[in-house]
PDB file of C-alpha atoms and ligand atoms in Angstrom:
ATOM      1  CA  UNK A   1     -16.956 -33.241 -28.801  1.00  0.00           C
ATOM      2  CA  UNK A   2     -17.263 -36.031 -26.362  1.00  0.00           C
ATOM      3  CA  UNK A   3     -15.218 -36.091 -23.263  1.00  0.00           C
ATOM      4  CA  UNK A   4     -12.584 -38.755 -23.069  1.00  0.00           C
ATOM      5  CA  UNK A   5     -11.363 -40.603 -19.838  1.00  0.00           C
ATOM      6  CA  UNK A   6      -7.649 -39.705 -19.623  1.00  0.00           C
ATOM      7  CA  UNK A   7      -5.231 -36.745 -21.164  1.00  0.00           C
ATOM      8  CA  UNK A   8      -1.651 -37.538 -21.290  1.00  0.00           C
ATOM      9  CA  UNK A   9       0.353 -34.549 -20.070  1.00  0.00           C
ATOM     10  CA  UNK A  10       4.211 -34.632 -20.014  1.00  0.00           C
ATOM     11  CA  UNK A  11       4.293 -38.332 -19.104  1.00  0.00           C
ATOM     12  CA  UNK A  12       1.425 -38.680 -16.937  1.00  0.00           C
ATOM     13  CA  UNK A  13      -2.229 -39.656 -17.749  1.00  0.00           C
ATOM     14  CA  UNK A  14      -4.665 -37.228 -15.908  1.00  0.00           C
ATOM     15  CA  UNK A  15      -8.293 -37.406 -15.624  1.00  0.00           C
ATOM     16  CA  UNK A  16      -9.962 -35.358 -18.301  1.00  0.00           C
ATOM     17  CA  UNK A  17     -11.291 -32.728 -15.955  1.00  0.00           C
ATOM     18  CA  UNK A  18      -7.770 -32.539 -14.246  1.00  0.00           C
ATOM     19  CA  UNK A  19      -5.922 -31.697 -17.592  1.00  0.00           C
ATOM     20  CA  UNK A  20      -5.105 -27.906 -17.132  1.00  0.00           C
ATOM     21  CA  UNK A  21      -2.452 -25.486 -17.963  1.00  0.00           C
ATOM     22  CA  UNK A  22      -1.391 -22.051 -16.225  1.00  0.00           C
ATOM     23  CA  UNK A  23      -3.083 -18.954 -17.487  1.00  0.00           C
ATOM     24  CA  UNK A  24       0.322 -17.613 -18.273  1.00  0.00           C
ATOM     25  CA  UNK A  25       1.549 -20.255 -20.594  1.00  0.00           C
ATOM     26  CA  UNK A  26       3.694 -18.971 -23.238  1.00  0.00           C
ATOM     27  CA  UNK A  27       1.955 -20.730 -25.993  1.00  0.00           C
ATOM     28  CA  UNK A  28      -1.454 -19.214 -25.048  1.00  0.00           C
ATOM     29  CA  UNK A  29      -0.185 -15.572 -25.089  1.00  0.00           C
ATOM     30  CA  UNK A  30       2.109 -15.736 -28.249  1.00  0.00           C
ATOM     31  CA  UNK A  31       0.876 -18.832 -30.095  1.00  0.00           C
ATOM     32  CA  UNK A  32       4.415 -20.763 -29.537  1.00  0.00           C
ATOM     33  CA  UNK A  33       3.133 -24.165 -29.955  1.00  0.00           C
ATOM     34  CA  UNK A  34       3.011 -26.793 -32.594  1.00  0.00           C
ATOM     35  CA  UNK A  35       0.370 -29.886 -32.966  1.00  0.00           C
ATOM     36  CA  UNK A  36      -0.647 -32.863 -34.875  1.00  0.00           C
ATOM     37  CA  UNK A  37      -4.256 -34.325 -35.596  1.00  0.00           C
ATOM     38  CA  UNK A  38      -4.162 -38.073 -35.941  1.00  0.00           C
ATOM     39  CA  UNK A  39      -6.861 -40.523 -36.653  1.00  0.00           C
ATOM     40  CA  UNK A  40      -7.576 -44.094 -35.301  1.00  0.00           C
ATOM     41  CA  UNK A  41      -9.918 -46.414 -37.005  1.00  0.00           C
ATOM     42  CA  UNK A  42     -11.792 -49.445 -35.846  1.00  0.00           C
ATOM     43  CA  UNK A  43     -10.809 -52.525 -37.963  1.00  0.00           C
ATOM     44  CA  UNK A  44     -11.466 -56.322 -37.626  1.00  0.00           C
ATOM     45  CA  UNK A  45      -8.116 -56.547 -35.985  1.00  0.00           C
ATOM     46  CA  UNK A  46      -8.827 -53.688 -33.334  1.00  0.00           C
ATOM     47  CA  UNK A  47      -8.114 -50.189 -33.510  1.00  0.00           C
ATOM     48  CA  UNK A  48      -5.309 -48.901 -35.822  1.00  0.00           C
ATOM     49  CA  UNK A  49      -3.607 -45.541 -36.016  1.00  0.00           C
ATOM     50  CA  UNK A  50      -3.035 -44.163 -39.490  1.00  0.00           C
ATOM     51  CA  UNK A  51       0.314 -42.977 -40.601  1.00  0.00           C
ATOM     52  CA  UNK A  52       1.253 -42.584 -36.952  1.00  0.00           C
ATOM     53  CA  UNK A  53       5.034 -42.255 -37.597  1.00  0.00           C
ATOM     54  CA  UNK A  54       4.526 -39.646 -40.406  1.00  0.00           C
ATOM     55  CA  UNK A  55       2.552 -37.467 -37.868  1.00  0.00           C
ATOM     56  CA  UNK A  56       5.173 -37.852 -35.317  1.00  0.00           C
ATOM     57  CA  UNK A  57       7.855 -37.088 -38.042  1.00  0.00           C
ATOM     58  CA  UNK A  58       5.965 -33.844 -38.752  1.00  0.00           C
ATOM     59  CA  UNK A  59       5.622 -32.940 -35.310  1.00  0.00           C
ATOM     60  CA  UNK A  60       9.409 -33.024 -34.844  1.00  0.00           C
ATOM     61  CA  UNK A  61       9.791 -30.953 -37.789  1.00  0.00           C
ATOM     62  CA  UNK A  62       7.377 -28.333 -36.724  1.00  0.00           C
ATOM     63  CA  UNK A  63       9.166 -28.464 -33.279  1.00  0.00           C
ATOM     64  CA  UNK A  64      12.435 -27.783 -35.130  1.00  0.00           C
ATOM     65  CA  UNK A  65      10.974 -24.460 -36.500  1.00  0.00           C
ATOM     66  CA  UNK A  66      10.435 -23.311 -33.208  1.00  0.00           C
ATOM     67  CA  UNK A  67      13.495 -24.635 -31.388  1.00  0.00           C
ATOM     68  CA  UNK A  68      11.617 -26.882 -29.168  1.00  0.00           C
ATOM     69  CA  UNK A  69      13.284 -29.716 -27.083  1.00  0.00           C
ATOM     70  CA  UNK A  70      10.363 -32.269 -26.488  1.00  0.00           C
ATOM     71  CA  UNK A  71      12.397 -34.122 -23.734  1.00  0.00           C
ATOM     72  CA  UNK A  72      11.447 -37.474 -25.521  1.00  0.00           C
ATOM     73  CA  UNK A  73      12.467 -39.193 -28.856  1.00  0.00           C
ATOM     74  CA  UNK A  74      10.106 -40.275 -31.399  1.00  0.00           C
ATOM     75  CA  UNK A  75       9.847 -43.816 -30.308  1.00  0.00           C
ATOM     76  CA  UNK A  76       8.935 -42.672 -26.847  1.00  0.00           C
ATOM     77  CA  UNK A  77       6.232 -40.388 -28.152  1.00  0.00           C
ATOM     78  CA  UNK A  78       4.941 -43.133 -30.336  1.00  0.00           C
ATOM     79  CA  UNK A  79       4.552 -45.406 -27.307  1.00  0.00           C
ATOM     80  CA  UNK A  80       2.861 -42.466 -25.298  1.00  0.00           C
ATOM     81  CA  UNK A  81       0.218 -42.085 -28.031  1.00  0.00           C
ATOM     82  CA  UNK A  82      -0.639 -45.811 -28.223  1.00  0.00           C
ATOM     83  CA  UNK A  83      -0.781 -45.982 -24.332  1.00  0.00           C
ATOM     84  CA  UNK A  84      -3.047 -42.933 -24.381  1.00  0.00           C
ATOM     85  CA  UNK A  85      -5.459 -44.574 -27.018  1.00  0.00           C
ATOM     86  CA  UNK A  86      -5.392 -47.922 -24.988  1.00  0.00           C
ATOM     87  CA  UNK A  87      -6.110 -46.091 -21.740  1.00  0.00           C
ATOM     88  CA  UNK A  88      -9.296 -44.486 -23.457  1.00  0.00           C
ATOM     89  CA  UNK A  89     -10.387 -47.750 -24.796  1.00  0.00           C
ATOM     90  CA  UNK A  90     -10.862 -45.857 -28.024  1.00  0.00           C
ATOM     91  CA  UNK A  91     -10.948 -47.260 -31.496  1.00  0.00           C
ATOM     92  CA  UNK A  92     -12.389 -44.699 -33.915  1.00  0.00           C
ATOM     93  CA  UNK A  93     -11.080 -41.547 -32.582  1.00  0.00           C
ATOM     94  CA  UNK A  94      -9.246 -38.415 -33.382  1.00  0.00           C
ATOM     95  CA  UNK A  95      -5.869 -38.060 -31.476  1.00  0.00           C
ATOM     96  CA  UNK A  96      -4.547 -34.324 -30.843  1.00  0.00           C
ATOM     97  CA  UNK A  97      -1.082 -33.901 -29.738  1.00  0.00           C
ATOM     98  CA  UNK A  98       0.172 -30.430 -28.911  1.00  0.00           C
ATOM     99  CA  UNK A  99       3.604 -29.296 -27.835  1.00  0.00           C
ATOM    100  CA  UNK A 100       3.879 -25.808 -26.565  1.00  0.00           C
ATOM    101  CA  UNK A 101       6.166 -23.578 -24.428  1.00  0.00           C
ATOM    102  CA  UNK A 102       4.943 -23.414 -20.898  1.00  0.00           C
ATOM    103  CA  UNK A 103       4.994 -20.614 -18.321  1.00  0.00           C
ATOM    104  CA  UNK A 104       7.658 -18.951 -16.259  1.00  0.00           C
ATOM    105  CA  UNK A 105       8.784 -16.090 -18.389  1.00  0.00           C
ATOM    106  CA  UNK A 106       6.311 -13.781 -20.314  1.00  0.00           C
ATOM    107  CA  UNK A 107       8.644 -12.135 -22.763  1.00  0.00           C
ATOM    108  CA  UNK A 108       8.241 -12.679 -26.584  1.00  0.00           C
ATOM    109  CA  UNK A 109      11.244 -14.996 -26.187  1.00  0.00           C
ATOM    110  CA  UNK A 110       9.858 -18.575 -25.377  1.00  0.00           C
ATOM    111  CA  UNK A 111      13.207 -20.396 -24.788  1.00  0.00           C
ATOM    112  CA  UNK A 112      13.600 -19.755 -21.107  1.00  0.00           C
ATOM    113  CA  UNK A 113      10.335 -21.821 -20.768  1.00  0.00           C
ATOM    114  CA  UNK A 114      10.089 -25.792 -20.901  1.00  0.00           C
ATOM    115  CA  UNK A 115       8.129 -27.397 -23.456  1.00  0.00           C
ATOM    116  CA  UNK A 116       5.069 -29.231 -22.289  1.00  0.00           C
ATOM    117  CA  UNK A 117       3.385 -31.926 -24.529  1.00  0.00           C
ATOM    118  CA  UNK A 118      -0.336 -33.319 -24.195  1.00  0.00           C
ATOM    119  CA  UNK A 119      -1.936 -36.216 -26.031  1.00  0.00           C
ATOM    120  CA  UNK A 120      -5.784 -36.164 -26.027  1.00  0.00           C
ATOM    121  CA  UNK A 121      -7.834 -38.743 -27.503  1.00  0.00           C
ATOM    122  CA  UNK A 122     -11.165 -37.506 -28.581  1.00  0.00           C
ATOM    123  CA  UNK A 123     -14.580 -38.371 -30.334  1.00  0.00           C
ATOM    124  CA  UNK A 124     -14.651 -35.688 -32.490  1.00  0.00           C
ATOM    125  CA  UNK A 125     -16.978 -34.930 -35.239  1.00  0.00           C
ATOM    126  CA  UNK A 126     -17.429 -31.192 -36.015  1.00  0.00           C
ATOM    127  CA  UNK A 127     -15.198 -31.588 -39.158  1.00  0.00           C
ATOM    128  CA  UNK A 128     -15.963 -30.161 -42.688  1.00  0.00           C
ATOM    129  CA  UNK A 129     -18.431 -32.945 -43.765  1.00  0.00           C
ATOM    130  CA  UNK A 130     -21.816 -33.238 -44.996  1.00  0.00           C
ATOM    131  CA  UNK A 131     -24.028 -35.790 -43.210  1.00  0.00           C
ATOM    132  CA  UNK A 132     -24.417 -37.001 -46.780  1.00  0.00           C
ATOM    133  CA  UNK A 133     -21.135 -37.546 -48.420  1.00  0.00           C
ATOM    134  CA  UNK A 134     -22.758 -37.282 -51.841  1.00  0.00           C
ATOM    135  CA  UNK A 135     -23.494 -33.596 -51.304  1.00  0.00           C
ATOM    136  CA  UNK A 136     -20.690 -31.117 -52.001  1.00  0.00           C
ATOM    137  CA  UNK A 137     -19.795 -28.477 -49.292  1.00  0.00           C
ATOM    138  CA  UNK A 138     -19.967 -24.797 -50.051  1.00  0.00           C
ATOM    139  CA  UNK A 139     -16.827 -22.668 -50.173  1.00  0.00           C
ATOM    140  CA  UNK A 140     -15.585 -19.285 -50.753  1.00  0.00           C
ATOM    141  CA  UNK A 141     -12.252 -17.836 -51.607  1.00  0.00           C
ATOM    142  CA  UNK A 142     -11.497 -15.889 -48.319  1.00  0.00           C
ATOM    143  CA  UNK A 143     -10.578 -12.175 -48.224  1.00  0.00           C
ATOM    144  CA  UNK A 144      -7.809 -12.966 -45.902  1.00  0.00           C
ATOM    145  CA  UNK A 145      -4.809 -14.064 -47.508  1.00  0.00           C
ATOM    146  CA  UNK A 146      -3.082 -17.199 -46.538  1.00  0.00           C
ATOM    147  CA  UNK A 147      -0.049 -16.728 -44.286  1.00  0.00           C
ATOM    148  CA  UNK A 148       3.080 -15.796 -46.699  1.00  0.00           C
ATOM    149  CA  UNK A 149       6.032 -18.399 -46.592  1.00  0.00           C
ATOM    150  CA  UNK A 150       8.119 -15.357 -45.826  1.00  0.00           C
ATOM    151  CA  UNK A 151       6.085 -14.494 -42.831  1.00  0.00           C
ATOM    152  CA  UNK A 152       5.627 -17.962 -40.963  1.00  0.00           C
ATOM    153  CA  UNK A 153       6.970 -21.353 -41.217  1.00  0.00           C
ATOM    154  CA  UNK A 154       4.188 -22.820 -43.354  1.00  0.00           C
ATOM    155  CA  UNK A 155       5.823 -26.270 -43.438  1.00  0.00           C
ATOM    156  CA  UNK A 156       5.281 -26.318 -39.542  1.00  0.00           C
ATOM    157  CA  UNK A 157       1.761 -27.172 -38.146  1.00  0.00           C
ATOM    158  CA  UNK A 158       2.388 -24.077 -35.777  1.00  0.00           C
ATOM    159  CA  UNK A 159      -0.712 -23.031 -33.574  1.00  0.00           C
ATOM    160  CA  UNK A 160      -0.011 -19.326 -34.457  1.00  0.00           C
ATOM    161  CA  UNK A 161      -0.792 -20.227 -38.146  1.00  0.00           C
ATOM    162  CA  UNK A 162      -4.352 -21.239 -37.353  1.00  0.00           C
ATOM    163  CA  UNK A 163      -5.303 -17.547 -36.261  1.00  0.00           C
ATOM    164  CA  UNK A 164      -5.046 -16.941 -40.034  1.00  0.00           C
ATOM    165  CA  UNK A 165      -7.167 -20.227 -40.606  1.00  0.00           C
ATOM    166  CA  UNK A 166      -9.585 -19.437 -38.030  1.00  0.00           C
ATOM    167  CA  UNK A 167     -10.160 -15.770 -39.471  1.00  0.00           C
ATOM    168  CA  UNK A 168     -10.857 -17.369 -42.807  1.00  0.00           C
ATOM    169  CA  UNK A 169     -13.146 -20.027 -41.435  1.00  0.00           C
ATOM    170  CA  UNK A 170     -15.043 -17.551 -39.528  1.00  0.00           C
ATOM    171  CA  UNK A 171     -15.631 -15.483 -42.399  1.00  0.00           C
ATOM    172  CA  UNK A 172     -16.965 -18.349 -44.476  1.00  0.00           C
ATOM    173  CA  UNK A 173     -19.487 -19.424 -41.708  1.00  0.00           C
ATOM    174  CA  UNK A 174     -20.779 -15.992 -41.508  1.00  0.00           C
ATOM    175  CA  UNK A 175     -21.118 -15.838 -45.083  1.00  0.00           C
ATOM    176  CA  UNK A 176     -23.143 -18.920 -45.196  1.00  0.00           C
ATOM    177  CA  UNK A 177     -20.442 -21.269 -46.480  1.00  0.00           C
ATOM    178  CA  UNK A 178     -18.884 -24.297 -44.884  1.00  0.00           C
ATOM    179  CA  UNK A 179     -15.344 -23.576 -45.716  1.00  0.00           C
ATOM    180  CA  UNK A 180     -12.939 -20.998 -46.852  1.00  0.00           C
ATOM    181  CA  UNK A 181     -10.296 -21.413 -49.762  1.00  0.00           C
ATOM    182  CA  UNK A 182      -7.226 -19.398 -49.301  1.00  0.00           C
ATOM    183  CA  UNK A 183      -5.264 -17.497 -51.977  1.00  0.00           C
ATOM    184  CA  UNK A 184      -1.429 -16.501 -51.411  1.00  0.00           C
ATOM    185  CA  UNK A 185       0.383 -13.253 -52.056  1.00  0.00           C
ATOM    186  CA  UNK A 186       1.132 -14.197 -55.635  1.00  0.00           C
ATOM    187  CA  UNK A 187      -2.501 -14.747 -56.296  1.00  0.00           C
ATOM    188  CA  UNK A 188      -2.367 -18.623 -56.365  1.00  0.00           C
ATOM    189  CA  UNK A 189      -4.743 -21.079 -54.647  1.00  0.00           C
ATOM    190  CA  UNK A 190      -2.989 -22.696 -51.685  1.00  0.00           C
ATOM    191  CA  UNK A 191      -5.486 -24.893 -49.671  1.00  0.00           C
ATOM    192  CA  UNK A 192      -8.632 -24.647 -47.437  1.00  0.00           C
ATOM    193  CA  UNK A 193      -8.478 -23.244 -43.889  1.00  0.00           C
ATOM    194  CA  UNK A 194      -7.661 -26.790 -42.606  1.00  0.00           C
ATOM    195  CA  UNK A 195      -7.430 -29.007 -45.747  1.00  0.00           C
ATOM    196  CA  UNK A 196      -5.537 -29.293 -48.800  1.00  0.00           C
ATOM    197  CA  UNK A 197      -7.471 -29.045 -52.075  1.00  0.00           C
ATOM    198  CA  UNK A 198      -7.578 -31.294 -55.057  1.00  0.00           C
ATOM    199  CA  UNK A 199      -9.337 -30.504 -58.413  1.00  0.00           C
ATOM    200  CA  UNK A 200     -10.375 -32.554 -61.342  1.00  0.00           C
ATOM    201  CA  UNK A 201     -10.627 -31.437 -65.159  1.00  0.00           C
ATOM    202  CA  UNK A 202     -10.996 -34.097 -68.042  1.00  0.00           C
ATOM    203  CA  UNK A 203      -9.906 -37.001 -65.867  1.00  0.00           C
ATOM    204  CA  UNK A 204      -6.716 -35.241 -64.846  1.00  0.00           C
ATOM    205  CA  UNK A 205      -6.184 -34.516 -60.909  1.00  0.00           C
ATOM    206  CA  UNK A 206      -4.670 -30.923 -59.970  1.00  0.00           C
ATOM    207  CA  UNK A 207      -3.231 -29.834 -56.598  1.00  0.00           C
ATOM    208  CA  UNK A 208      -1.218 -26.586 -55.764  1.00  0.00           C
ATOM    209  CA  UNK A 209       2.442 -27.201 -54.740  1.00  0.00           C
ATOM    210  CA  UNK A 210       3.605 -27.220 -51.136  1.00  0.00           C
ATOM    211  CA  UNK A 211       5.711 -23.943 -52.174  1.00  0.00           C
ATOM    212  CA  UNK A 212       2.253 -22.052 -52.080  1.00  0.00           C
ATOM    213  CA  UNK A 213       2.426 -22.252 -48.496  1.00  0.00           C
ATOM    214  CA  UNK A 214      -0.004 -25.314 -48.232  1.00  0.00           C
ATOM    215  CA  UNK A 215       0.563 -27.749 -45.475  1.00  0.00           C
ATOM    216  CA  UNK A 216       2.287 -30.925 -46.595  1.00  0.00           C
ATOM    217  CA  UNK A 217      -0.602 -32.979 -45.581  1.00  0.00           C
ATOM    218  CA  UNK A 218      -0.402 -36.505 -44.933  1.00  0.00           C
ATOM    219  CA  UNK A 219      -3.989 -37.287 -46.377  1.00  0.00           C
ATOM    220  CA  UNK A 220      -2.599 -35.044 -49.388  1.00  0.00           C
ATOM    221  CA  UNK A 221       0.431 -37.681 -49.730  1.00  0.00           C
ATOM    222  CA  UNK A 222      -2.087 -40.521 -49.284  1.00  0.00           C
ATOM    223  CA  UNK A 223      -4.298 -39.403 -52.008  1.00  0.00           C
ATOM    224  CA  UNK A 224      -1.191 -38.951 -54.272  1.00  0.00           C
ATOM    225  CA  UNK A 225      -0.394 -42.594 -53.717  1.00  0.00           C
ATOM    226  CA  UNK A 226      -4.000 -43.480 -54.596  1.00  0.00           C
ATOM    227  CA  UNK A 227      -3.933 -41.586 -58.073  1.00  0.00           C
ATOM    228  CA  UNK A 228      -0.657 -43.603 -58.715  1.00  0.00           C
ATOM    229  CA  UNK A 229      -2.175 -46.874 -58.003  1.00  0.00           C
ATOM    230  CA  UNK A 230      -5.341 -46.021 -59.973  1.00  0.00           C
ATOM    231  CA  UNK A 231      -3.313 -44.562 -62.755  1.00  0.00           C
ATOM    232  CA  UNK A 232      -5.227 -41.238 -62.576  1.00  0.00           C
ATOM    233  CA  UNK A 233      -3.009 -38.634 -64.038  1.00  0.00           C
ATOM    234  CA  UNK A 234      -1.946 -35.747 -61.555  1.00  0.00           C
ATOM    235  CA  UNK A 235      -0.325 -32.390 -61.853  1.00  0.00           C
ATOM    236  CA  UNK A 236       1.201 -30.319 -59.089  1.00  0.00           C
ATOM    237  CA  UNK A 237       0.663 -26.878 -60.436  1.00  0.00           C
ATOM    238  CA  UNK A 238      -0.377 -23.410 -59.736  1.00  0.00           C
ATOM    239  CA  UNK A 239      -3.813 -22.504 -59.866  1.00  0.00           C
ATOM    240  CA  UNK A 240      -5.453 -19.073 -60.159  1.00  0.00           C
ATOM    241  CA  UNK A 241      -8.690 -18.086 -58.180  1.00  0.00           C
ATOM    242  CA  UNK A 242     -10.852 -17.861 -61.364  1.00  0.00           C
ATOM    243  CA  UNK A 243      -9.399 -21.016 -62.769  1.00  0.00           C
ATOM    244  CA  UNK A 244     -10.950 -22.838 -59.746  1.00  0.00           C
ATOM    245  CA  UNK A 245     -14.596 -22.294 -61.309  1.00  0.00           C
ATOM    246  CA  UNK A 246     -14.112 -24.285 -64.521  1.00  0.00           C
ATOM    247  CA  UNK A 247     -13.217 -27.636 -62.665  1.00  0.00           C
ATOM    248  CA  UNK A 248     -15.201 -30.890 -63.128  1.00  0.00           C
ATOM    249  CA  UNK A 249     -14.804 -31.919 -59.545  1.00  0.00           C
ATOM    250  CA  UNK A 250     -13.122 -30.629 -56.522  1.00  0.00           C
ATOM    251  CA  UNK A 251     -12.417 -31.858 -52.849  1.00  0.00           C
ATOM    252  CA  UNK A 252     -10.616 -31.431 -49.830  1.00  0.00           C
ATOM    253  CA  UNK A 253      -8.222 -33.504 -47.982  1.00  0.00           C
ATOM    254  CA  UNK A 254      -7.285 -33.688 -44.182  1.00  0.00           C
ATOM    255  CA  UNK A 255      -7.041 -36.049 -41.338  1.00  0.00           C
ATOM    256  CA  UNK A 256     -10.028 -35.001 -39.594  1.00  0.00           C
ATOM    257  CA  UNK A 257     -12.277 -34.275 -42.644  1.00  0.00           C
ATOM    258  CA  UNK A 258     -10.822 -37.223 -44.859  1.00  0.00           C
ATOM    259  CA  UNK A 259     -12.067 -36.788 -48.417  1.00  0.00           C
ATOM    260  CA  UNK A 260     -14.815 -34.092 -48.700  1.00  0.00           C
ATOM    261  CA  UNK A 261     -16.302 -33.023 -52.165  1.00  0.00           C
ATOM    262  CA  UNK A 262     -16.784 -29.568 -52.840  1.00  0.00           C
ATOM    263  CA  UNK A 263     -20.168 -28.512 -54.368  1.00  0.00           C
ATOM    264  CA  UNK A 264     -19.834 -24.877 -54.847  1.00  0.00           C
ATOM    265  CA  UNK A 265     -16.750 -22.314 -54.901  1.00  0.00           C
ATOM    266  CA  UNK A 266     -17.755 -18.413 -54.725  1.00  0.00           C
ATOM    267  CA  UNK A 267     -21.502 -19.548 -55.547  1.00  0.00           C
ATOM    268  CA  UNK A 268     -20.350 -21.270 -58.842  1.00  0.00           C
ATOM    269  CA  UNK A 269     -21.452 -24.565 -58.995  1.00  0.00           C
ATOM    270  CA  UNK A 270     -18.688 -27.452 -59.502  1.00  0.00           C
ATOM    271  CA  UNK A 271     -19.914 -30.264 -61.557  1.00  0.00           C
ATOM    272  CA  UNK A 272     -23.238 -30.919 -60.626  1.00  0.00           C
ATOM    273  CA  UNK A 273     -22.676 -29.695 -57.097  1.00  0.00           C
ATOM    274  CA  UNK A 274     -22.400 -33.537 -55.894  1.00  0.00           C
ATOM    275  CA  UNK A 275     -19.679 -35.693 -55.458  1.00  0.00           C
ATOM    276  CA  UNK A 276     -17.840 -36.709 -58.977  1.00  0.00           C
ATOM    277  CA  UNK A 277     -16.747 -40.146 -60.045  1.00  0.00           C
ATOM    278  CA  UNK A 278     -12.844 -39.509 -59.591  1.00  0.00           C
ATOM    279  CA  UNK A 279     -13.568 -37.932 -56.125  1.00  0.00           C
ATOM    280  CA  UNK A 280     -15.883 -40.987 -55.149  1.00  0.00           C
ATOM    281  CA  UNK A 281     -13.220 -43.437 -56.401  1.00  0.00           C
ATOM    282  CA  UNK A 282     -10.602 -41.662 -54.347  1.00  0.00           C
ATOM    283  CA  UNK A 283     -12.954 -41.387 -51.359  1.00  0.00           C
ATOM    284  CA  UNK A 284     -13.617 -45.112 -51.393  1.00  0.00           C
ATOM    285  CA  UNK A 285     -10.237 -46.350 -51.773  1.00  0.00           C
ATOM    286  CA  UNK A 286      -9.044 -43.905 -48.833  1.00  0.00           C
ATOM    287  CA  UNK A 287     -11.734 -45.453 -46.579  1.00  0.00           C
ATOM    288  CA  UNK A 288     -10.464 -48.911 -47.418  1.00  0.00           C
ATOM    289  CA  UNK A 289      -6.950 -48.092 -46.856  1.00  0.00           C
ATOM    290  CA  UNK A 290      -7.362 -46.695 -43.438  1.00  0.00           C
ATOM    291  CA  UNK A 291      -9.740 -49.554 -42.311  1.00  0.00           C
ATOM    292  CA  UNK A 292      -7.024 -51.875 -43.162  1.00  0.00           C
ATOM    293  CA  UNK A 293      -8.779 -53.318 -46.282  1.00  0.00           C
ATOM    294  CA  UNK A 294      -5.720 -52.782 -48.722  1.00  0.00           C
ATOM    295  CA  UNK A 295      -2.983 -55.097 -47.641  1.00  0.00           C
ATOM    296  CA  UNK A 296      -0.189 -52.894 -49.735  1.00  0.00           C
ATOM    297  CA  UNK A 297      -0.610 -50.274 -47.156  1.00  0.00           C
ATOM    298  CA  UNK A 298      -0.291 -52.262 -44.005  1.00  0.00           C
ATOM    299  CA  UNK A 299       3.135 -50.334 -43.125  1.00  0.00           C
ATOM    300  CA  UNK A 300       0.794 -47.173 -42.720  1.00  0.00           C
ATOM    301  CA  UNK A 301      -1.124 -49.000 -39.895  1.00  0.00           C
ATOM    302  CA  UNK A 302      -0.069 -49.050 -36.242  1.00  0.00           C
ATOM    303  CA  UNK A 303      -2.259 -51.563 -34.445  1.00  0.00           C
ATOM    304  CA  UNK A 304      -3.175 -50.598 -30.886  1.00  0.00           C
ATOM    305  CA  UNK A 305      -3.356 -53.993 -29.187  1.00  0.00           C
TER     306      UNK A 305
HETATM  307  C1  PLP B   1      -3.897 -25.933 -43.195  1.00  0.00           C
HETATM  308  C2  PLP B   1      -3.939 -27.373 -43.317  1.00  0.00           C
HETATM  309  N1  PLP B   1      -3.733 -27.822 -44.520  1.00  0.00           N
HETATM  310  C3  PLP B   1      -3.905 -29.234 -44.707  1.00  0.00           C
HETATM  311  C4  PLP B   1      -4.464 -30.054 -43.657  1.00  0.00           C
HETATM  312  C5  PLP B   1      -4.268 -31.488 -44.094  1.00  0.00           C
HETATM  313  O1  PLP B   1      -3.227 -32.153 -43.319  1.00  0.00           O
HETATM  314  P1  PLP B   1      -3.304 -33.694 -42.908  1.00  0.00           P
HETATM  315  O2  PLP B   1      -3.813 -34.501 -44.129  1.00  0.00           O
HETATM  316  O3  PLP B   1      -1.922 -34.175 -42.671  1.00  0.00           O
HETATM  317  O4  PLP B   1      -4.218 -33.712 -41.794  1.00  0.00           O
HETATM  318  C6  PLP B   1      -4.307 -29.758 -42.469  1.00  0.00           C
HETATM  319  C7  PLP B   1      -4.890 -30.244 -41.250  1.00  0.00           C
HETATM  320  O5  PLP B   1      -4.389 -30.665 -40.378  1.00  0.00           O
HETATM  321  C8  PLP B   1      -4.423 -28.186 -42.130  1.00  0.00           C
HETATM  322  O6  PLP B   1      -4.580 -27.866 -40.988  1.00  0.00           O
END
């Protein structure tokens, strides 16, 4: 991860090395924070942030689950994000926004503490992605179950949910895989540790419903839109672990990782282990949309300049 110049904290742009929080921050002790990962792309007309308003909407919804008062409205936050990208002269970058309960009272109840907001712009490349986008990644079903919808607000992109993701991701890496796939307490496939999942069989695309506990991914939604445009049939349906092995293609979707083909699940090769034709079509179309090459989707782009 490369350093950036400035990080925005509660309304001020601070030098990267000075952007610090107190060690007794509530969010650090109890995971009482929510966050977003957004991407900006270089285009012929300068940097453009992809689906910024949808990310801001999801951040505010995540905050609602945790009774957070951000101290700014959506338009103000939107402007602050644009200002931070500008202040860093960034074009292709990853934007991380985190809102968390600060320090003052250390008890479990976070409400007496003020909410802090941080916007960081990073040149980040440690995503689940092979250098060669043709080669599928290796995945395994985690022995850690996905957080139950009765345990945590899984619609919220809550910091605490990611302890579950981190356990699964570490298990996958220590087992020689790139990424973990998660099953819920009903035995249905949910998503990967930090991406949604799509599968293809006989020309039909499948993805698990959000009610499984999956995050309502913005890339997932973009892919659903792409399938409509390309007249690819899509089923949103429950999928069991063993069904995973018999698909012709599988891929993951996420803002950071974009569209990543899966080559193996639990040592079983999916298709021929490389990117399949439908995944490639969706990956190409996604690349064009985010870089402003599809005029029908210009409303999803926020130009920085
Ligand atoms: C658990 C989880 N699922 C899915 C996604 C994909 O969401 P999005 O496409 O909005 O980045 C992410 C990434 O943020 C995630 O962390």
